[in-house]
Amino acid sequence: MSETGSGPTEPENLRGKRPADNFVGEETALKIRGLFKEYRPGVAVLKGLDLDVDCRGVTAIIGPSGTGKSTLLRCINRLVEPTSGEIIFEGEDITKLSRAGLRRARRKIGMVFQEYNLVERLSVIENLLCGRLGYISPLKAWFRKFPSQDIDHAFELLDKVGLGDLAYQRADNLSGGQRQRVGIARALMQAPHILLADEPTSSLDPKTSVEIMELMARLAGDLDIPVIVNIHDVALGSRFAQRIIGMSEGNIVYDGLPSGLTDTHLKEIYGGEDWLQ
Ligand SMILES: Nc1ncnc2c1ncn2[C@@H]1O[C@H](COP(=O)(O)OP(=O)(O)OP(=O)(O)O)[C@@H](O)[C@H]1O
């Protein structure tokens, strides 16, 4: 990533616009306004973020540890409660939803976690079907009697993520990369309208990390849904994302194309410069 000095090489239709404007329009899936989060009174972790996310494509959020990337992602499905601001998803402000409304909205928001969050003693296929427990009657859930279309869908997704042969393996027998594939397939079981991934490659080796990012980008394209991914590896994020959000100290300081990210931006995002050499 070299510094060009002339700014991002932008397609003609994006030239001259503020970065955020490039992604606003009827095609907006998610609109965040003035998002503010304090875990402790007076200590802001997110400082009034505005962000619009398009209905398709991969957006990578980069930034140093502790800058609020996970907090931002988790505010979107209210795993973390925002202090103030709006998060408009499919016409509803997520921050104002009742418990039932939030449960319904969360079904449309898939989440992939760094540590996979699988049920270790269950098989791969059961881990996927667990994602459907909220959709069937409590009695059927108790006996794990899943509708045949859910079972077919789970097998289809396992094929899509390359785990068709491991359906009956216990989760605790899998490698990190295989576990993350299960995590992705499980998130897709609910047919989400958006996928959030919180550091999905942090626990994986470089080759497996590329494979996981490749898989998420391909599935997002196939399913025509947007993906927002928090990622520490700037090169990996830039390779698979169409848009980079750079965060520093709870603010968005870069919002644009991966090709537009210069050393100057990286210094602003991460601070210092010795690490760049
Ligand atoms: N549950 C919590 N209670 C109190 N403070 C928290 C909580 N979760 C996060 N924080 C603080 O909020 C700040 C932002 O954390 P967050 O995890 O969002 O950053 P991050 O950019 O995702 O970091 P990393 O890349 O290391 O995961 C940090 O100072 C962190 O200590």
XYZ file of N, CA, C and O and ligand atoms in Angstrom, residues 39 45 64-71 199 232, ligand 1:
79
model
N -19.575 2.786 27.831
C -19.750 1.676 28.791
C -19.739 2.245 30.203
O -20.434 1.769 31.091
N -16.925 5.453 23.816
C -16.195 4.483 22.987
C -16.539 4.729 21.515
O -15.671 4.677 20.646
N -7.145 0.166 15.235
C -6.376 -0.454 16.307
C -7.275 -1.098 17.363
O -8.467 -0.800 17.445
N -6.664 -1.956 18.155
C -7.358 -2.599 19.265
C -7.970 -1.554 20.189
O -7.309 -0.553 20.504
N -9.189 -1.791 20.566
C -9.824 -0.904 21.549
C -10.457 0.335 20.941
O -10.941 1.215 21.658
N -10.499 0.414 19.614
C -11.023 1.634 18.985
C -12.542 1.618 18.814
O -13.139 2.598 18.413
N -13.160 0.461 19.089
C -14.625 0.406 19.081
C -15.234 -0.370 17.921
O -16.445 -0.303 17.702
N -14.425 -1.158 17.206
C -14.946 -1.908 16.051
C -15.993 -2.933 16.475
O -17.085 -3.004 15.907
N -15.662 -3.725 17.498
C -16.627 -4.734 17.974
C -17.851 -4.058 18.560
O -18.985 -4.514 18.362
N -17.633 -2.980 19.267
C -18.763 -2.256 19.860
C -19.710 -1.787 18.766
O -20.932 -1.947 18.884
N -14.194 -10.081 13.651
C -12.854 -10.674 13.615
C -12.907 -12.168 13.277
O -12.388 -12.995 14.039
N -8.392 -7.228 11.531
C -7.121 -6.581 11.878
C -6.167 -6.549 10.695
O -5.313 -5.669 10.612
N -18.457 -4.833 28.043
C -17.602 -3.803 28.188
N -17.565 -3.083 29.318
C -16.713 -2.049 29.461
N -15.862 -1.633 28.506
C -15.857 -2.311 27.358
C -16.729 -3.431 27.126
N -16.502 -3.914 25.881
C -15.538 -3.127 25.352
N -15.151 -2.181 26.239
C -14.140 -1.134 26.008
O -14.530 -0.399 24.872
C -13.401 -0.069 24.080
C -13.624 -0.560 22.660
O -13.632 -1.976 22.669
P -13.950 -2.817 21.366
O -13.858 -4.264 21.738
O -15.192 -2.334 20.749
O -12.708 -2.395 20.442
P -12.125 -3.125 19.162
O -11.711 -2.048 18.242
O -13.093 -4.113 18.637
O -10.855 -3.863 19.761
P -10.202 -5.269 19.295
O -9.699 -5.039 17.913
O -9.091 -5.475 20.274
O -11.270 -6.304 19.381
C -12.186 -0.668 24.776
O -11.587 0.324 25.555
C -12.786 -1.731 25.652
O -12.008 -1.933 26.803
